[in-house]
PDB file of C-alpha atoms in Angstrom:
ATOM      1  CA  UNK A  30     -53.075  27.202 -59.199  1.00 58.00           C
ATOM      2  CA  UNK A  31     -54.654  30.010 -56.520  1.00 77.00           C
ATOM      3  CA  UNK A  32     -56.798  32.504 -58.433  1.00 87.00           C
ATOM      4  CA  UNK A  33     -57.002  35.782 -56.852  1.00 91.00           C
ATOM      5  CA  UNK A  34     -60.005  38.364 -56.340  1.00 94.00           C
ATOM      6  CA  UNK A  35     -60.779  41.536 -56.207  1.00 96.00           C
ATOM      7  CA  UNK A  36     -63.576  42.867 -54.249  1.00 97.00           C
ATOM      8  CA  UNK A  37     -64.659  45.933 -54.389  1.00 97.00           C
ATOM      9  CA  UNK A  38     -68.361  46.131 -51.602  1.00 97.00           C
ATOM     10  CA  UNK A  39     -68.479  49.229 -49.400  1.00 96.00           C
ATOM     11  CA  UNK A  40     -71.147  47.210 -47.257  1.00 96.00           C
ATOM     12  CA  UNK A  41     -68.812  45.463 -44.592  1.00 96.00           C
ATOM     13  CA  UNK A  42     -70.866  42.765 -43.464  1.00 96.00           C
ATOM     14  CA  UNK A  43     -71.099  41.341 -47.337  1.00 96.00           C
ATOM     15  CA  UNK A  44     -67.731  42.251 -48.017  1.00 96.00           C
ATOM     16  CA  UNK A  45     -66.759  40.271 -44.999  1.00 95.00           C
ATOM     17  CA  UNK A  46     -69.241  36.920 -45.828  1.00 93.00           C
ATOM     18  CA  UNK A  47     -68.562  37.385 -49.434  1.00 95.00           C
ATOM     19  CA  UNK A  48     -64.683  37.283 -48.721  1.00 94.00           C
ATOM     20  CA  UNK A  49     -64.454  34.619 -46.135  1.00 90.00           C
ATOM     21  CA  UNK A  50     -67.214  32.814 -48.952  1.00 89.00           C
ATOM     22  CA  UNK A  51     -64.364  32.719 -51.509  1.00 91.00           C
ATOM     23  CA  UNK A  52     -61.659  31.837 -49.070  1.00 87.00           C
ATOM     24  CA  UNK A  53     -63.263  28.467 -48.508  1.00 84.00           C
ATOM     25  CA  UNK A  54     -63.344  28.241 -51.877  1.00 84.00           C
ATOM     26  CA  UNK A  55     -59.620  28.249 -52.415  1.00 82.00           C
ATOM     27  CA  UNK A  56     -59.398  31.948 -53.559  1.00 88.00           C
ATOM     28  CA  UNK A  57     -56.999  34.866 -52.656  1.00 90.00           C
ATOM     29  CA  UNK A  58     -58.987  37.531 -52.302  1.00 94.00           C
ATOM     30  CA  UNK A  59     -58.339  41.226 -52.675  1.00 95.00           C
ATOM     31  CA  UNK A  60     -60.836  43.567 -50.691  1.00 96.00           C
ATOM     32  CA  UNK A  61     -61.814  47.218 -51.079  1.00 96.00           C
ATOM     33  CA  UNK A  62     -64.278  49.449 -49.638  1.00 97.00           C
ATOM     34  CA  UNK A  63     -64.492  52.721 -52.384  1.00 97.00           C
ATOM     35  CA  UNK A  64     -63.829  53.208 -55.428  1.00 96.00           C
ATOM     36  CA  UNK A  65     -60.560  54.764 -54.551  1.00 96.00           C
ATOM     37  CA  UNK A  66     -59.171  51.988 -52.571  1.00 96.00           C
ATOM     38  CA  UNK A  67     -59.899  49.485 -55.554  1.00 94.00           C
ATOM     39  CA  UNK A  68     -58.168  51.539 -58.026  1.00 93.00           C
ATOM     40  CA  UNK A  69     -55.780  51.974 -56.169  1.00 92.00           C
ATOM     41  CA  UNK A  70     -55.391  47.967 -55.524  1.00 90.00           C
ATOM     42  CA  UNK A  71     -55.036  47.226 -59.263  1.00 86.00           C
ATOM     43  CA  UNK A  72     -52.902  50.393 -59.970  1.00 84.00           C
ATOM     44  CA  UNK A  73     -50.568  48.567 -57.316  1.00 79.00           C
ATOM     45  CA  UNK A  74     -50.798  44.463 -57.854  1.00 73.00           C
ATOM     46  CA  UNK A  75     -48.097  42.632 -59.507  1.00 62.00           C
ATOM     47  CA  UNK A  76     -48.045  43.541 -63.674  1.00 48.00           C
ATOM     48  CA  UNK A  77     -48.578  40.470 -64.468  1.00 46.00           C
ATOM     49  CA  UNK A  78     -50.065  37.113 -63.908  1.00 50.00           C
ATOM     50  CA  UNK A  79     -50.049  33.739 -65.888  1.00 47.00           C
ATOM     51  CA  UNK A  80     -51.628  35.285 -68.472  1.00 46.00           C
ATOM     52  CA  UNK A  81     -49.450  38.193 -70.337  1.00 44.00           C
ATOM     53  CA  UNK A  82     -52.216  41.438 -71.019  1.00 46.00           C
ATOM     54  CA  UNK A  83     -53.207  40.815 -67.128  1.00 45.00           C
ATOM     55  CA  UNK A  84     -53.045  42.089 -63.619  1.00 51.00           C
ATOM     56  CA  UNK A  85     -52.595  39.528 -60.877  1.00 79.00           C
ATOM     57  CA  UNK A  86     -56.030  39.424 -60.654  1.00 89.00           C
ATOM     58  CA  UNK A  87     -58.453  36.189 -62.181  1.00 91.00           C
ATOM     59  CA  UNK A  88     -62.219  38.384 -61.979  1.00 94.00           C
ATOM     60  CA  UNK A  89     -63.244  41.589 -60.267  1.00 96.00           C
ATOM     61  CA  UNK A  90     -66.484  41.184 -57.912  1.00 98.00           C
ATOM     62  CA  UNK A  91     -67.859  45.023 -58.079  1.00 97.00           C
ATOM     63  CA  UNK A  92     -70.582  46.913 -56.790  1.00 97.00           C
ATOM     64  CA  UNK A  93     -72.137  49.579 -57.839  1.00 95.00           C
ATOM     65  CA  UNK A  94     -72.961  51.664 -55.647  1.00 92.00           C
ATOM     66  CA  UNK A  95     -70.000  53.335 -53.645  1.00 95.00           C
ATOM     67  CA  UNK A  96     -69.745  55.890 -50.764  1.00 95.00           C
ATOM     68  CA  UNK A  97     -67.268  57.683 -53.677  1.00 95.00           C
ATOM     69  CA  UNK A  98     -68.415  57.379 -56.796  1.00 92.00           C
ATOM     70  CA  UNK A  99     -69.928  54.776 -59.535  1.00 93.00           C
ATOM     71  CA  UNK A 100     -68.366  51.515 -59.659  1.00 93.00           C
ATOM     72  CA  UNK A 101     -68.881  52.035 -63.326  1.00 93.00           C
ATOM     73  CA  UNK A 102     -65.416  54.667 -62.831  1.00 93.00           C
ATOM     74  CA  UNK A 103     -63.468  51.483 -62.270  1.00 93.00           C
ATOM     75  CA  UNK A 104     -65.228  49.308 -64.840  1.00 93.00           C
ATOM     76  CA  UNK A 105     -64.332  51.456 -67.944  1.00 91.00           C
ATOM     77  CA  UNK A 106     -61.201  52.303 -66.638  1.00 89.00           C
ATOM     78  CA  UNK A 107     -60.066  48.677 -66.209  1.00 87.00           C
ATOM     79  CA  UNK A 108     -61.688  47.405 -69.045  1.00 86.00           C
ATOM     80  CA  UNK A 109     -59.819  49.585 -71.497  1.00 84.00           C
ATOM     81  CA  UNK A 110     -56.137  48.007 -70.364  1.00 82.00           C
ATOM     82  CA  UNK A 111     -57.479  44.358 -69.388  1.00 85.00           C
ATOM     83  CA  UNK A 112     -59.741  41.379 -70.470  1.00 85.00           C
ATOM     84  CA  UNK A 113     -60.232  40.587 -66.594  1.00 90.00           C
ATOM     85  CA  UNK A 114     -63.826  39.313 -65.849  1.00 93.00           C
ATOM     86  CA  UNK A 115     -65.709  41.839 -64.357  1.00 95.00           C
ATOM     87  CA  UNK A 116     -69.028  40.364 -62.167  1.00 97.00           C
ATOM     88  CA  UNK A 117     -71.508  43.370 -61.024  1.00 97.00           C
ATOM     89  CA  UNK A 118     -72.676  42.888 -58.063  1.00 97.00           C
ATOM     90  CA  UNK A 119     -75.535  45.766 -57.876  1.00 95.00           C
ATOM     91  CA  UNK A 120     -79.217  47.141 -55.628  1.00 93.00           C
ATOM     92  CA  UNK A 121     -80.029  48.225 -59.521  1.00 92.00           C
ATOM     93  CA  UNK A 122     -82.371  46.309 -61.240  1.00 91.00           C
ATOM     94  CA  UNK A 123     -83.534  48.080 -64.168  1.00 90.00           C
ATOM     95  CA  UNK A 124     -82.782  46.492 -67.531  1.00 94.00           C
ATOM     96  CA  UNK A 125     -81.437  49.195 -68.672  1.00 93.00           C
ATOM     97  CA  UNK A 126     -77.984  49.752 -66.517  1.00 91.00           C
ATOM     98  CA  UNK A 127     -77.824  46.246 -66.879  1.00 94.00           C
ATOM     99  CA  UNK A 128     -77.970  46.409 -70.371  1.00 95.00           C
ATOM    100  CA  UNK A 129     -75.587  49.317 -70.317  1.00 93.00           C
ATOM    101  CA  UNK A 130     -73.040  47.839 -67.960  1.00 94.00           C
ATOM    102  CA  UNK A 131     -72.708  44.475 -70.147  1.00 95.00           C
ATOM    103  CA  UNK A 132     -72.499  46.112 -73.351  1.00 94.00           C
ATOM    104  CA  UNK A 133     -69.941  48.025 -71.771  1.00 92.00           C
ATOM    105  CA  UNK A 134     -67.422  45.231 -70.596  1.00 92.00           C
ATOM    106  CA  UNK A 135     -68.823  43.918 -67.204  1.00 95.00           C
ATOM    107  CA  UNK A 136     -69.099  39.459 -67.680  1.00 95.00           C
ATOM    108  CA  UNK A 137     -71.850  39.119 -65.520  1.00 96.00           C
ATOM    109  CA  UNK A 138     -74.646  41.363 -63.723  1.00 97.00           C
ATOM    110  CA  UNK A 139     -75.749  39.673 -60.428  1.00 96.00           C
ATOM    111  CA  UNK A 140     -78.924  42.162 -58.856  1.00 96.00           C
ATOM    112  CA  UNK A 141     -78.455  41.941 -54.906  1.00 95.00           C
ATOM    113  CA  UNK A 142     -80.239  39.831 -52.813  1.00 93.00           C
ATOM    114  CA  UNK A 143     -78.165  36.812 -54.523  1.00 93.00           C
ATOM    115  CA  UNK A 144     -76.748  33.730 -53.057  1.00 91.00           C
ATOM    116  CA  UNK A 145     -73.239  32.841 -52.869  1.00 90.00           C
ATOM    117  CA  UNK A 146     -73.434  29.481 -54.450  1.00 88.00           C
ATOM    118  CA  UNK A 147     -75.092  31.236 -57.612  1.00 93.00           C
ATOM    119  CA  UNK A 148     -72.205  33.435 -56.992  1.00 95.00           C
ATOM    120  CA  UNK A 149     -69.836  31.491 -57.183  1.00 91.00           C
ATOM    121  CA  UNK A 150     -71.067  29.760 -59.969  1.00 90.00           C
ATOM    122  CA  UNK A 151     -71.208  33.038 -62.604  1.00 94.00           C
ATOM    123  CA  UNK A 152     -67.595  33.330 -61.246  1.00 93.00           C
ATOM    124  CA  UNK A 153     -67.002  29.650 -62.884  1.00 89.00           C
ATOM    125  CA  UNK A 154     -68.623  30.438 -66.003  1.00 91.00           C
ATOM    126  CA  UNK A 155     -66.664  33.620 -66.083  1.00 90.00           C
ATOM    127  CA  UNK A 156     -63.037  32.387 -65.171  1.00 88.00           C
ATOM    128  CA  UNK A 157     -63.758  29.392 -67.768  1.00 84.00           C
ATOM    129  CA  UNK A 158     -64.690  31.864 -70.461  1.00 84.00           C
ATOM    130  CA  UNK A 159     -61.683  33.209 -70.144  1.00 80.00           C
ATOM    131  CA  UNK A 160     -59.952  29.764 -70.203  1.00 75.00           C
ATOM    132  CA  UNK A 161     -58.695  29.978 -67.151  1.00 67.00           C
ATOM    133  CA  UNK A 162     -57.730  26.509 -66.006  1.00 57.00           C
ATOM    134  CA  UNK A 163     -60.208  25.671 -63.108  1.00 56.00           C
ATOM    135  CA  UNK A 164     -59.291  22.308 -60.572  1.00 54.00           C
ATOM    136  CA  UNK A 165     -62.946  20.614 -60.145  1.00 48.00           C
ATOM    137  CA  UNK A 166     -64.086  22.419 -56.502  1.00 56.00           C
ATOM    138  CA  UNK A 167     -64.649  19.639 -53.995  1.00 60.00           C
ATOM    139  CA  UNK A 168     -67.912  20.402 -52.642  1.00 68.00           C
ATOM    140  CA  UNK A 169     -68.483  16.961 -50.571  1.00 76.00           C
ATOM    141  CA  UNK A 170     -66.066  14.631 -48.648  1.00 80.00           C
ATOM    142  CA  UNK A 171     -66.851  12.219 -46.968  1.00 80.00           C
ATOM    143  CA  UNK A 172     -64.463   8.909 -45.153  1.00 82.00           C
ATOM    144  CA  UNK A 173     -67.128   6.970 -43.979  1.00 79.00           C
ATOM    145  CA  UNK A 174     -68.020   8.533 -40.254  1.00 86.00           C
ATOM    146  CA  UNK A 175     -66.803  12.257 -40.971  1.00 88.00           C
ATOM    147  CA  UNK A 176     -69.102  14.050 -44.128  1.00 88.00           C
ATOM    148  CA  UNK A 177     -68.432  17.269 -44.924  1.00 87.00           C
ATOM    149  CA  UNK A 178     -71.251  19.526 -47.651  1.00 83.00           C
ATOM    150  CA  UNK A 179     -68.816  22.303 -47.953  1.00 79.00           C
ATOM    151  CA  UNK A 180     -71.592  24.076 -50.313  1.00 72.00           C
ATOM    152  CA  UNK A 181     -73.965  23.939 -47.206  1.00 77.00           C
ATOM    153  CA  UNK A 182     -72.402  23.944 -44.364  1.00 82.00           C
ATOM    154  CA  UNK A 183     -73.094  19.905 -43.239  1.00 87.00           C
ATOM    155  CA  UNK A 184     -70.668  18.961 -41.345  1.00 91.00           C
ATOM    156  CA  UNK A 185     -71.742  14.648 -39.487  1.00 91.00           C
ATOM    157  CA  UNK A 186     -69.765  11.838 -38.067  1.00 91.00           C
ATOM    158  CA  UNK A 187     -71.185   8.951 -37.844  1.00 91.00           C
ATOM    159  CA  UNK A 188     -74.131  10.075 -38.725  1.00 89.00           C
ATOM    160  CA  UNK A 189     -74.600  12.992 -36.341  1.00 92.00           C
ATOM    161  CA  UNK A 190     -74.644  16.911 -36.550  1.00 92.00           C
ATOM    162  CA  UNK A 191     -71.553  18.412 -35.559  1.00 93.00           C
ATOM    163  CA  UNK A 192     -71.648  21.927 -34.792  1.00 92.00           C
ATOM    164  CA  UNK A 193     -68.293  24.088 -35.595  1.00 90.00           C
ATOM    165  CA  UNK A 194     -67.696  27.657 -35.604  1.00 88.00           C
ATOM    166  CA  UNK A 195     -67.297  29.886 -39.296  1.00 83.00           C
ATOM    167  CA  UNK A 196     -63.858  29.824 -38.019  1.00 84.00           C
ATOM    168  CA  UNK A 197     -64.290  25.898 -37.383  1.00 88.00           C
ATOM    169  CA  UNK A 198     -65.835  25.295 -40.608  1.00 86.00           C
ATOM    170  CA  UNK A 199     -63.785  27.510 -42.769  1.00 83.00           C
ATOM    171  CA  UNK A 200     -60.651  25.687 -41.693  1.00 85.00           C
ATOM    172  CA  UNK A 201     -61.838  22.629 -41.957  1.00 86.00           C
ATOM    173  CA  UNK A 202     -63.179  23.252 -46.001  1.00 82.00           C
ATOM    174  CA  UNK A 203     -59.997  24.680 -46.709  1.00 79.00           C
ATOM    175  CA  UNK A 204     -57.643  21.331 -45.294  1.00 82.00           C
ATOM    176  CA  UNK A 205     -60.676  19.212 -47.246  1.00 80.00           C
ATOM    177  CA  UNK A 206     -59.327  21.491 -50.586  1.00 74.00           C
ATOM    178  CA  UNK A 207     -55.729  21.350 -50.192  1.00 71.00           C
ATOM    179  CA  UNK A 208     -55.591  16.880 -49.255  1.00 69.00           C
ATOM    180  CA  UNK A 209     -52.486  16.199 -50.008  1.00 67.00           C
ATOM    181  CA  UNK A 210     -51.144  19.763 -50.059  1.00 68.00           C
ATOM    182  CA  UNK A 211     -48.387  21.306 -47.321  1.00 71.00           C
ATOM    183  CA  UNK A 212     -50.942  24.217 -45.751  1.00 66.00           C
TER     184      UNK A 212
END
């Protein structure tokens, strides 16, 4: 089962980086650059996923400082109807803000800058707490000659480093994660 993530982030570079990293991890990623786009995407998602009362997105990664409003608006509107896990990502560091959002329905709060590894770990925790069945993520592959470490983005062949473009690496990681399946 492919898990779907809605990523609402106005910073184009960060949105692209996160989208690509999540795709490499096997997530289907929907992106929005504004509050309006995020709300529209949630409204137009298929009515149901495998979870009876939730839309067809399994997790939301939500920035607060959006150009047309605060991500908190999306959080409160969505939380009234759905239990989809929401991880807030923000440069806002104050405890008061974090506590208010966590009490208001956010499942986690991650202060920018953060590592992609930490975001992925927090996503796994949120999905696990929700009861979503997660396949163990493949992070290393080694057949004796070819060694791939997806987390650190290292590839070596017979002990020598192999330099790949981001697109080549994403494709290789996707193939490793989908071993035995038609891609």
